[in-house]
Short mmCIF file of C-alpha atoms in Angstrom, two decimals:
data_model
loop_
_atom_site.label_atom_id
_atom_site.label_comp_id
_atom_site.label_asym_id
_atom_site.label_seq_id
_atom_site.Cartn_x
_atom_site.Cartn_y
_atom_site.Cartn_z
CA MET A 1 -60.00 21.90 69.48
CA LEU A 2 -60.56 19.73 72.55
CA ASP A 3 -61.10 16.58 70.49
CA PHE A 4 -58.32 14.04 70.99
CA PRO A 5 -58.67 10.79 69.00
CA ARG A 6 -57.26 7.59 70.49
CA TRP A 7 -54.29 7.41 68.10
CA LYS A 8 -53.23 10.89 69.09
CA LYS A 9 -53.37 10.07 72.79
CA ILE A 10 -51.31 6.92 72.24
CA TRP A 11 -48.74 8.87 70.25
CA LEU A 12 -48.46 11.62 72.89
CA TRP A 13 -48.18 9.18 75.81
CA GLY A 14 -45.66 7.09 73.88
CA LEU A 15 -43.48 10.13 73.28
CA ILE A 16 -43.64 11.08 76.95
CA LEU A 17 -42.81 7.53 78.05
CA LEU A 18 -39.87 7.23 75.62
CA THR A 19 -38.22 10.50 76.66
CA SER A 20 -38.88 9.88 80.35
CA LEU A 21 -37.23 6.45 80.18
CA ALA A 22 -34.26 7.99 78.35
CA ALA A 23 -33.95 10.53 81.16
CA LEU A 24 -33.78 7.95 83.96
CA PRO A 25 -30.02 7.15 83.70
CA SER A 26 -29.20 10.87 83.88
CA VAL A 27 -31.55 11.41 86.82
CA VAL A 28 -29.98 8.49 88.67
CA SER A 29 -26.47 9.74 87.90
CA LEU A 30 -27.22 13.32 88.99
CA ALA A 31 -28.72 11.94 92.20
CA GLY A 32 -25.39 10.26 92.96
CA ALA A 33 -26.62 6.69 92.48
CA ARG A 34 -25.30 4.08 90.04
CA TRP A 35 -27.29 2.95 87.00
CA PRO A 36 -27.30 -0.85 86.45
CA GLN A 37 -24.67 -1.80 83.89
CA SER A 38 -26.94 -4.40 82.33
CA LEU A 39 -29.37 -1.69 81.18
CA PRO A 40 -28.93 0.81 78.34
CA ASP A 41 -27.58 4.06 79.68
CA PRO A 42 -28.13 7.03 77.37
CA SER A 43 -26.85 9.76 79.64
CA ILE A 44 -26.01 13.43 79.38
CA ASN A 45 -22.37 14.36 79.01
CA LEU A 46 -21.02 17.03 81.32
CA GLY A 47 -18.93 19.93 80.02
CA LEU A 48 -15.50 21.08 81.18
CA ASP A 49 -16.96 23.31 83.87
CA LEU A 50 -18.99 20.44 85.34
CA ALA A 51 -16.96 17.28 84.65
CA GLY A 52 -13.46 18.77 84.61
CA GLY A 53 -10.94 18.34 81.82
CA SER A 54 -7.95 19.95 80.17
CA HIS A 55 -7.41 23.57 79.15
CA ILE A 56 -4.51 24.34 76.79
CA LEU A 57 -3.45 27.61 75.18
CA LEU A 58 -1.42 27.23 71.96
CA GLU A 59 0.58 29.87 70.13
CA ALA A 60 1.93 29.87 66.58
CA ASP A 61 5.15 31.45 65.32
CA GLY A 62 4.13 33.88 62.60
CA ARG A 63 7.68 33.93 61.20
CA GLN A 64 7.33 30.28 60.23
CA VAL A 65 4.42 31.13 57.96
CA ALA A 66 6.54 33.76 56.21
CA THR A 67 9.35 31.24 55.74
CA GLN A 68 6.95 28.65 54.33
CA ARG A 69 5.63 31.19 51.83
CA LEU A 70 9.16 31.85 50.61
CA GLU A 71 9.81 28.12 50.14
CA THR A 72 6.52 27.64 48.33
CA MET A 73 7.21 30.61 46.06
CA GLU A 74 10.72 29.33 45.30
CA GLU A 75 9.32 25.99 44.21
CA SER A 76 6.62 27.70 42.13
CA VAL A 77 9.22 29.91 40.43
CA ARG A 78 11.48 26.98 39.62
CA THR A 79 8.55 25.02 38.21
CA ALA A 80 7.34 27.97 36.09
CA MET A 81 10.82 28.59 34.66
CA ARG A 82 11.40 24.89 33.99
CA GLN A 83 8.07 24.47 32.21
CA ALA A 84 8.55 27.54 30.00
CA ASP A 85 9.02 26.81 26.29
CA PRO A 86 11.93 27.05 25.87
CA ALA A 87 12.91 26.63 29.53
CA ILE A 88 14.39 29.65 31.28
CA ARG A 89 17.60 28.89 33.13
CA ILE A 90 17.95 30.56 36.53
CA GLY A 91 20.62 30.58 39.19
CA ASP A 92 21.96 32.31 42.30
CA VAL A 93 18.66 31.69 44.13
CA SER A 94 18.50 33.22 47.61
CA THR A 95 15.83 33.48 50.31
CA GLN A 96 17.91 35.55 52.68
CA GLY A 97 16.39 38.58 54.36
CA GLY A 98 12.82 37.38 53.97
CA ARG A 99 12.78 37.88 50.22
CA LEU A 100 13.31 35.64 47.19
CA SER A 101 15.85 36.66 44.59
CA PHE A 102 17.29 34.88 41.58
CA MET A 103 19.01 35.64 38.28
CA VAL A 104 18.09 34.55 34.79
CA ASP A 105 21.05 33.43 32.72
CA SER A 106 20.16 35.54 29.69
CA ALA A 107 18.93 39.15 29.64
CA SER A 108 16.75 38.25 26.66
CA ASP A 109 14.64 36.05 28.98
CA VAL A 110 13.76 38.85 31.41
CA ASP A 111 10.49 39.81 29.74
CA ARG A 112 9.34 36.19 29.39
CA ALA A 113 10.21 35.48 33.02
CA ARG A 114 8.28 38.54 34.18
CA GLU A 115 5.17 37.39 32.30
CA LEU A 116 5.41 33.99 33.98
CA LEU A 117 5.87 35.53 37.44
CA LEU A 118 3.00 38.01 37.34
CA PRO A 119 0.24 35.39 37.94
CA LEU A 120 2.23 34.04 40.91
CA VAL A 121 2.67 37.38 42.68
CA ASN A 122 -0.74 38.91 42.08
CA GLY A 123 -2.62 36.42 44.26
CA ASN A 124 -6.39 36.50 43.91
CA GLY A 125 -6.37 39.91 42.24
CA LEU A 126 -7.91 41.76 45.21
CA ARG A 127 -4.77 41.83 47.29
CA ARG A 128 -1.16 42.20 46.13
CA GLU A 129 0.76 39.54 48.05
CA TRP A 130 4.21 40.13 46.55
CA THR A 131 6.11 43.00 45.01
CA LEU A 132 8.17 42.15 41.95
CA SER A 133 11.16 44.11 40.75
CA VAL A 134 14.15 43.60 38.46
CA VAL A 135 17.56 44.90 39.53
CA ASP A 136 20.93 44.73 37.83
CA GLU A 137 19.14 43.92 34.53
CA THR A 138 18.77 40.16 35.18
CA ARG A 139 18.05 39.71 38.92
CA PHE A 140 14.44 39.32 40.03
CA VAL A 141 13.50 40.22 43.60
CA LEU A 142 10.17 39.09 45.13
CA VAL A 143 9.26 40.62 48.48
CA PRO A 144 6.13 39.46 50.39
CA THR A 145 3.76 42.26 51.35
CA LYS A 146 2.45 42.65 54.90
CA GLU A 147 -1.12 42.14 53.66
CA GLY A 148 -0.10 38.87 52.04
CA ILE A 149 1.70 37.59 55.15
CA ASP A 150 -1.24 38.57 57.40
CA ALA A 151 -3.69 36.78 55.10
CA ALA A 152 -1.49 33.66 55.03
CA LEU A 153 -1.20 33.67 58.83
CA ASN A 154 -4.95 34.07 59.22
CA GLN A 155 -5.59 31.19 56.82
CA ALA A 156 -3.01 29.01 58.59
CA MET A 157 -4.62 29.64 61.99
CA ASP A 158 -8.09 28.81 60.67
CA SER A 159 -6.73 25.58 59.16
CA ALA A 160 -4.92 24.73 62.41
CA LYS A 161 -8.16 25.19 64.35
CA ASP A 162 -9.97 22.79 62.00
CA VAL A 163 -7.18 20.21 62.28
CA ILE A 164 -7.26 20.34 66.10
CA ASP A 165 -11.03 19.98 66.03
CA ARG A 166 -10.77 16.81 63.91
CA ARG A 167 -8.07 15.33 66.14
CA ILE A 168 -9.94 15.89 69.39
CA ASN A 169 -13.18 14.55 67.95
CA ALA A 170 -11.27 11.46 66.78
CA ILE A 171 -10.50 10.50 70.40
CA GLY A 172 -14.14 10.76 71.42
CA THR A 173 -14.15 14.10 73.23
CA LEU A 174 -17.63 15.57 73.16
CA GLU A 175 -18.21 19.24 72.42
CA PRO A 176 -14.66 20.50 72.89
CA THR A 177 -14.14 24.25 72.91
CA ILE A 178 -11.65 25.35 70.26
CA ILE A 179 -11.50 29.07 69.64
CA ARG A 180 -8.98 31.51 68.24
CA GLN A 181 -7.58 34.12 70.58
CA GLY A 182 -5.93 37.04 68.84
CA ASP A 183 -3.92 36.56 65.65
CA THR A 184 -1.68 33.66 66.67
CA ARG A 185 -3.32 31.81 69.58
CA ILE A 186 -5.84 28.98 69.93
CA VAL A 187 -7.62 27.96 73.14
CA VAL A 188 -8.49 24.28 73.53
CA GLN A 189 -10.79 22.98 76.26
CA ALA A 190 -11.48 19.24 76.27
CA PRO A 191 -14.13 18.07 78.78
CA GLY A 192 -13.36 14.74 80.42
CA GLN A 193 -9.71 14.68 79.29
CA GLN A 194 -7.82 14.59 82.59
CA ASP A 195 -4.41 13.91 81.01
CA PRO A 196 -3.09 17.15 79.48
CA GLU A 197 0.15 15.44 78.44
CA ALA A 198 -1.66 12.98 76.17
CA LEU A 199 -3.77 15.80 74.78
CA LYS A 200 -0.68 17.92 74.11
CA ALA A 201 1.05 14.99 72.40
CA LEU A 202 -1.89 14.65 70.03
CA ILE A 203 -2.78 18.23 69.18
CA GLY A 204 0.77 19.58 69.44
CA GLN A 205 2.09 17.21 66.82
CA THR A 206 2.43 19.04 63.54
CA ALA A 207 2.16 15.74 61.60
CA LYS A 208 4.02 17.26 58.65
CA LEU A 209 4.89 14.15 56.66
CA GLU A 210 7.35 14.28 53.77
CA PHE A 211 9.08 11.79 51.51
CA LYS A 212 12.37 13.18 50.19
CA LEU A 213 15.26 11.66 48.30
CA VAL A 214 18.49 11.21 50.23
CA ASP A 215 21.42 13.27 48.93
CA GLN A 216 23.99 10.51 48.41
CA ASN A 217 26.62 12.98 47.24
CA ALA A 218 26.79 14.75 50.59
CA LEU A 219 30.00 14.20 52.54
CA PRO A 220 29.28 12.24 55.75
CA SER A 221 31.59 14.48 57.76
CA ASP A 222 29.72 17.63 56.58
CA VAL A 223 26.35 16.02 57.24
CA GLN A 224 27.25 15.10 60.80
CA ALA A 225 28.59 18.63 61.29
CA GLY A 226 25.25 19.99 60.10
CA ILE A 227 26.63 21.46 56.88
CA ALA A 228 24.17 20.97 54.02
CA PRO A 229 25.32 20.83 50.40
CA ALA A 230 23.75 23.27 47.95
CA GLY A 231 20.14 22.26 47.23
CA SER A 232 19.91 19.96 50.27
CA GLU A 233 19.02 20.23 53.92
CA ILE A 234 19.93 18.33 57.06
CA PHE A 235 17.51 16.44 59.30
CA PRO A 236 18.28 14.38 62.44
CA TYR A 237 16.90 10.92 63.04
CA VAL A 238 14.05 10.68 65.52
CA GLU A 239 15.00 9.29 68.90
CA GLY A 240 14.64 5.52 69.09
CA ALA A 241 14.91 4.96 65.34
CA PRO A 242 17.89 3.25 63.67
CA GLY A 243 20.48 6.00 63.22
CA THR A 244 19.53 7.89 66.38
CA GLY A 245 22.03 10.65 67.06
CA GLN A 246 23.01 11.00 63.40
CA ASN A 247 21.96 13.40 60.67
CA ILE A 248 20.96 12.76 57.10
CA ALA A 249 21.01 15.05 54.05
CA VAL A 250 17.98 15.13 51.75
CA ARG A 251 17.10 17.06 48.63
CA ARG A 252 15.37 20.29 49.70
CA LEU A 253 12.92 20.50 46.82
CA GLY A 254 10.84 17.83 45.16
CA GLY A 255 9.62 14.77 46.99
CA ILE A 256 6.07 14.24 48.20
CA LYS A 257 4.19 15.84 51.06
CA GLY A 258 1.57 14.19 53.20
CA ASP A 259 -1.17 16.64 52.22
CA SER A 260 -2.44 14.17 49.62
CA LEU A 261 -3.14 11.44 52.18
CA VAL A 262 -6.68 10.12 52.31
CA ASN A 263 -6.29 7.59 55.11
CA ALA A 264 -3.91 6.42 57.81
CA GLN A 265 -4.38 3.41 60.09
CA ALA A 266 -2.29 1.95 62.90
CA THR A 267 -1.53 -1.66 62.00
CA VAL A 268 1.00 -4.40 62.74
CA ASN A 269 3.48 -5.61 60.13
CA PRO A 270 2.87 -9.39 59.99
CA GLU A 271 6.48 -10.06 58.90
CA THR A 272 8.29 -8.07 61.58
CA ASN A 273 5.47 -7.92 64.16
CA GLU A 274 6.20 -4.23 64.74
CA ASN A 275 3.66 -1.44 65.00
CA VAL A 276 3.43 0.57 61.80
CA VAL A 277 1.15 3.15 60.25
CA THR A 278 -0.34 2.27 56.88
CA ILE A 279 -1.07 5.31 54.73
CA GLN A 280 -2.97 5.71 51.51
CA PHE A 281 -2.65 8.55 49.01
CA ASP A 282 -5.35 10.01 46.84
CA GLN A 283 -5.21 9.48 43.07
CA GLN A 284 -2.90 12.41 42.43
CA GLY A 285 -0.64 11.57 45.37
CA ALA A 286 -0.51 7.91 44.35
CA ALA A 287 0.60 8.89 40.86
CA LYS A 288 3.35 11.15 42.24
CA PHE A 289 4.47 8.46 44.69
CA ALA A 290 4.60 5.85 41.91
CA ARG A 291 6.58 8.23 39.70
CA LEU A 292 9.01 9.08 42.49
CA THR A 293 9.70 5.43 43.32
CA THR A 294 9.86 4.40 39.66
CA GLU A 295 12.43 7.03 38.76
CA ASN A 296 14.59 6.32 41.81
CA VAL A 297 14.78 2.56 42.16
CA ASN A 298 17.79 1.44 44.24
CA ARG A 299 18.07 4.90 45.82
CA PRO A 300 17.16 5.69 49.45
CA PHE A 301 14.41 8.10 50.35
CA ALA A 302 13.77 9.52 53.79
CA ILE A 303 10.44 9.42 55.59
CA ILE A 304 10.38 12.69 57.54
CA LEU A 305 7.84 13.54 60.21
CA ASP A 306 7.94 16.99 61.78
CA ASN A 307 11.50 17.60 60.57
CA LYS A 308 12.83 14.33 62.01
CA VAL A 309 13.66 11.25 59.99
CA LEU A 310 11.72 8.12 60.92
CA SER A 311 13.59 5.90 58.49
CA ALA A 312 15.43 6.03 55.17
CA PRO A 313 14.68 2.78 53.35
CA ASN A 314 15.95 1.86 49.91
CA ILE A 315 13.49 1.87 47.02
CA ASN A 316 13.75 -1.74 45.87
CA GLU A 317 10.98 -1.52 43.32
CA PRO A 318 8.32 0.96 42.17
CA ILE A 319 5.54 1.35 44.73
CA ARG A 320 2.24 1.60 42.92
CA GLY A 321 -1.29 1.58 44.29
CA GLY A 322 -0.77 4.58 46.58
CA THR A 323 -0.30 2.57 49.77
CA ALA A 324 2.81 2.62 51.96
CA GLN A 325 3.86 1.81 55.51
CA ILE A 326 5.63 4.07 57.98
CA SER A 327 7.77 2.36 60.60
CA GLY A 328 9.64 4.07 63.39
CA SER A 329 9.81 2.08 66.63
CA PHE A 330 6.18 2.87 67.42
CA THR A 331 4.19 1.56 70.33
CA ALA A 332 0.56 0.68 69.70
CA GLU A 333 -0.51 3.96 71.34
CA SER A 334 1.99 6.18 69.51
CA ALA A 335 1.12 4.52 66.19
CA ASN A 336 -2.57 5.19 66.82
CA GLN A 337 -1.85 8.83 67.76
CA LEU A 338 0.22 9.30 64.60
CA ALA A 339 -2.55 7.73 62.51
CA ILE A 340 -5.11 10.13 64.02
CA ALA A 341 -2.78 13.08 63.43
CA LEU A 342 -2.16 12.09 59.80
CA ARG A 343 -5.85 11.45 59.10
CA SER A 344 -6.80 14.86 60.47
CA GLY A 345 -4.15 16.56 58.35
CA ALA A 346 -0.93 18.34 59.16
CA LEU A 347 -0.90 21.53 61.15
CA PRO A 348 0.00 24.32 58.72
CA VAL A 349 2.15 25.94 61.40
CA ASP A 350 3.89 24.71 64.56
CA LEU A 351 1.93 25.40 67.74
CA LYS A 352 3.64 25.85 71.09
CA VAL A 353 1.87 25.23 74.40
CA ILE A 354 2.18 28.40 76.48
CA GLU A 355 -0.44 27.61 79.13
CA GLU A 356 -2.02 24.43 80.39
CA ARG A 357 -4.15 23.47 83.33
CA THR A 358 -6.40 20.66 84.38
CA VAL A 359 -9.84 21.48 85.74
CA GLY A 360 -10.82 19.01 88.44
CA PRO A 361 -14.33 17.60 88.66
CA ASP A 362 -14.77 18.87 92.25
CA LEU A 363 -15.65 22.39 91.14
CA GLY A 364 -18.17 20.98 88.69
CA ALA A 365 -19.70 18.76 91.38
CA ASP A 366 -20.23 21.83 93.57
CA SER A 367 -21.81 23.66 90.65
CA ILE A 368 -24.13 20.75 89.93
CA ARG A 369 -25.10 20.47 93.58
CA ALA A 370 -25.79 24.21 93.85
CA GLY A 371 -27.72 24.17 90.58
CA MET A 372 -29.82 21.19 91.65
CA VAL A 373 -30.62 22.84 94.99
CA ALA A 374 -31.61 26.10 93.30
CA MET A 375 -33.66 24.23 90.72
CA GLY A 376 -35.35 22.11 93.39
CA ILE A 377 -36.29 25.05 95.58
CA GLY A 378 -37.48 27.14 92.65
CA THR A 379 -39.47 24.31 91.11
CA GLY A 380 -41.06 23.43 94.45
CA LEU A 381 -42.21 27.00 95.03
CA VAL A 382 -43.57 27.24 91.50
CA LEU A 383 -45.49 23.97 91.88
CA LEU A 384 -47.02 25.16 95.15
CA ILE A 385 -48.03 28.56 93.78
CA MET A 386 -49.60 27.07 90.67
CA LEU A 387 -51.54 24.53 92.72
CA VAL A 388 -52.84 27.13 95.15
CA THR A 389 -53.67 29.69 92.44
CA TYR A 390 -55.32 27.51 89.79
CA GLY A 391 -56.50 24.37 91.62
CA ARG A 392 -57.06 21.47 89.20
CA PHE A 393 -55.61 23.44 86.29
CA GLY A 394 -52.59 24.24 88.46
CA PHE A 395 -52.18 20.52 89.20
CA TYR A 396 -52.18 19.77 85.46
CA ALA A 397 -49.56 22.49 84.96
CA ASP A 398 -47.40 21.03 87.77
CA VAL A 399 -47.44 17.52 86.30
CA ALA A 400 -46.65 18.97 82.87
CA LEU A 401 -43.74 20.85 84.40
CA VAL A 402 -42.25 17.65 85.85
CA LEU A 403 -42.71 15.87 82.52
CA ASN A 404 -41.06 18.82 80.80
CA VAL A 405 -37.93 18.38 82.94
CA LEU A 406 -37.81 14.66 82.15
CA MET A 407 -38.32 15.28 78.45
CA ILE A 408 -35.47 17.79 78.33
CA LEU A 409 -33.12 15.34 80.06
CA GLY A 410 -34.29 12.47 77.88
CA ILE A 411 -33.88 14.32 74.59
CA MET A 412 -30.46 15.61 75.61
CA ALA A 413 -29.41 12.05 76.51
CA MET A 414 -30.69 10.64 73.22
CA MET A 415 -28.92 13.41 71.27
CA ASN A 416 -25.75 12.77 73.28
CA THR A 417 -25.42 16.50 73.98
CA THR A 418 -23.26 18.06 76.67
CA LEU A 419 -24.56 19.93 79.71
CA THR A 420 -22.50 22.88 80.86
CA LEU A 421 -22.98 25.44 83.61
CA PRO A 422 -24.66 27.89 81.19
CA GLY A 423 -26.75 24.91 80.08
CA ILE A 424 -28.15 24.64 83.61
CA ALA A 425 -29.12 28.31 83.34
CA GLY A 426 -30.91 27.55 80.08
CA PHE A 427 -32.61 24.64 81.80
CA VAL A 428 -34.02 26.84 84.57
CA LEU A 429 -35.03 29.48 82.02
CA THR A 430 -37.17 27.02 80.07
CA ILE A 431 -38.91 25.87 83.26
CA GLY A 432 -39.97 29.47 83.80
CA ALA A 433 -41.20 29.62 80.21
CA ALA A 434 -43.31 26.50 80.74
CA VAL A 435 -45.02 28.03 83.77
CA ASP A 436 -45.59 31.28 81.89
CA ALA A 437 -47.46 29.38 79.19
CA ASN A 438 -49.86 27.78 81.68
CA VAL A 439 -50.41 31.09 83.47
CA LEU A 440 -51.38 32.67 80.13
CA ILE A 441 -53.77 29.83 79.32
CA ASN A 442 -55.44 29.79 82.74
CA GLU A 443 -55.83 33.58 82.89
CA ARG A 444 -57.34 33.54 79.41
CA ILE A 445 -59.86 30.87 80.50
CA ARG A 446 -60.79 33.01 83.50
CA GLU A 447 -61.34 35.98 81.23
CA GLU A 448 -63.58 34.00 78.92
CA ARG A 449 -65.66 32.82 81.89
CA ARG A 450 -66.03 36.38 83.11
CA ARG A 451 -67.36 37.28 79.66
CA GLY A 452 -70.14 34.75 80.19
CA ARG A 453 -69.01 31.96 77.91
CA LYS A 454 -69.85 28.39 78.78
CA VAL A 455 -67.34 26.04 80.34
CA VAL A 456 -66.24 24.18 77.21
CA GLN A 457 -66.23 27.36 75.13
CA SER A 458 -64.11 29.15 77.75
CA VAL A 459 -61.54 26.36 77.76
CA GLU A 460 -61.47 26.19 73.97
CA MET A 461 -61.07 29.95 73.56
CA GLY A 462 -58.55 30.08 76.40
CA TYR A 463 -56.24 27.55 74.78
CA LYS A 464 -56.80 28.95 71.28
CA GLU A 465 -56.09 32.59 72.08
CA ALA A 466 -53.25 31.95 74.54
CA SER A 467 -51.54 29.48 72.20
CA ARG A 468 -51.01 32.19 69.60
CA ALA A 469 -49.16 34.41 72.03
CA ILE A 470 -47.19 31.44 73.39
CA PHE A 471 -46.09 30.28 69.95
CA ASP A 472 -45.13 33.81 68.84
CA ALA A 473 -43.05 34.43 71.96
CA ASN A 474 -41.26 31.09 71.81
CA ILE A 475 -40.51 31.25 68.10
CA THR A 476 -38.42 34.35 68.76
CA ASN A 477 -36.64 32.48 71.57
CA VAL A 478 -35.85 29.58 69.23
CA ILE A 479 -34.53 31.96 66.56
CA ALA A 480 -32.25 33.62 69.13
CA ALA A 481 -31.05 30.23 70.37
CA VAL A 482 -30.31 28.99 66.84
CA LEU A 483 -28.24 32.11 66.16
CA LEU A 484 -26.38 31.56 69.42
CA PHE A 485 -25.64 27.99 68.35
CA LEU A 486 -24.44 29.01 64.90
CA PHE A 487 -22.18 31.84 66.00
CA GLY A 488 -21.35 30.84 69.59
CA GLN A 489 -18.59 28.64 70.92
CA GLY A 490 -18.32 25.99 73.65
CA PRO A 491 -20.60 26.68 76.64
CA VAL A 492 -22.61 29.22 74.64
CA LYS A 493 -23.52 26.47 72.20
CA GLY A 494 -24.46 24.23 75.13
CA PHE A 495 -26.75 26.96 76.44
CA ALA A 496 -28.35 27.33 73.00
CA VAL A 497 -28.97 23.59 72.65
CA VAL A 498 -30.65 23.34 76.06
CA LEU A 499 -32.72 26.46 75.32
CA VAL A 500 -34.03 25.12 72.01
CA ILE A 501 -34.90 21.72 73.48
CA GLY A 502 -36.46 23.32 76.55
CA VAL A 503 -38.59 25.79 74.58
CA VAL A 504 -39.96 23.02 72.34
CA THR A 505 -40.74 20.64 75.22
CA SER A 506 -42.20 23.37 77.43
CA VAL A 507 -44.64 24.44 74.71
CA PHE A 508 -45.46 20.79 74.02
CA THR A 509 -46.19 19.91 77.65
CA ALA A 510 -47.77 23.21 78.68
CA VAL A 511 -50.11 23.49 75.69
CA THR A 512 -50.66 20.09 74.09
CA ILE A 513 -50.38 17.74 77.07
CA THR A 514 -52.39 19.84 79.53
CA ARG A 515 -55.06 20.37 76.86
CA MET A 516 -55.35 16.61 76.45
CA TRP A 517 -55.86 16.16 80.19
CA VAL A 518 -58.33 19.05 80.45
CA ALA A 519 -60.33 17.71 77.48
CA GLY A 520 -60.51 14.26 79.07
CA TRP A 521 -61.69 15.70 82.36
CA LEU A 522 -64.37 17.82 80.68
CA ARG A 523 -65.75 14.80 78.82
CA ARG A 524 -65.82 12.66 81.96
CA ALA A 525 -67.02 15.17 84.58
CA ARG A 526 -69.08 17.57 82.39
CA PRO A 527 -68.70 20.39 85.00
CA THR A 528 -71.16 23.27 85.03
CA ASP A 529 -68.60 25.72 86.36
CA LEU A 530 -64.82 26.12 86.54
CA HIS A 531 -62.66 27.07 89.53
CA VAL A 532 -59.62 28.45 87.76
#
């Protein structure tokens, strides 16, 4: 057990050297000095509580989800009736009062229409999302159930959380905290982002992109007065675009939504030299876009983003290939933000900022300073006690403890992880675990000597027996930390990451590294007794 071949020593020392070198930039930074720019600088990122950043609380309007469900159901009903064989003619469609009602032209079609509607209203079979009834012989009434609305809102909030996560990660923010709060709120904490306005502009943008045909039959005077013809709706032009201050009428149903986008990039139009966003649809979206533009050549269609019209160009020829450009008086920055928002997907529901604050780095600096002082004092006392109590073996444990700290910092830097205030607590906790391991080993060696075993046998048995207890205890710690990482959020995850790294390195340094040093000393000195 005390045999260490040369290759193993080289491998162990190489690992220690690599992680220690990786830790140097972080050590220099935490000490307040500046690391040379000409050298690689893998350093630890600091969390919101240490480096400062932005905190934003968003809230969704649950009524919007209910309205969207009505619109989606109306389109599904129209499609089902149109695709029936023979088609079922419907009319007098209304979504007033939070319910969808319509009439079939012929009473003989009522039974066929009911059969077509049942799959739409029954949902997944476990939860009834709509109630269906027939009144006045030919009028169908579909009313959403509370369970269905609650499930839709819950799904929309989960999707919104995922979209925000993708957008923040796209701008390079490391380990943001994005958690749901209640039924309709989401908390966003972005370490290092000191500009809450830019963050709000990115994550608050719904990025709901639509392509809809312009209603050319609408009277201009009605459109400007905000009166929409039957089957159409009114949208204003976005500020700064051609037509600013005017409205435009578009067909309410049909068109193409941006949910079939697969890519969006901010580019520059070489002909006009203006900033544009180039989008690309998936196969299904490209086919729909080609069909829309083929069937409506020489007609205008509006490009609508978050219920505002960016532009309404004429379709000069069919657009095939699934690629299009969006123009709208963009700057390079706004085009890039829109591209990020479109790539990450549209928010399924509008989110309103109801609380925002910026956390300055000063509080974090105080926390780091206090943590470093506490860690320094604690580590110093531990080193002294170990040296006094166990002599040479205590010295080995002290050196292993220092290497353990460097290895934790080095691995965290190489993994590009984030250190938070709870992470510092995890750091200190693992230092204690490392000392515990050496205390167990040294006490076990003492016990073996008292039993009359020889020096080498005592050391071998000490490491062998103590290692079992050390591994068992730390495996449970790793399991707990992994569960914390899987189910925790934000700083809790940071704590779990530091704990896992620290447990692994503390066992490695306290057991493997000290054993290598002790084995080398025994071979060189061949002592007849031990002073442990």
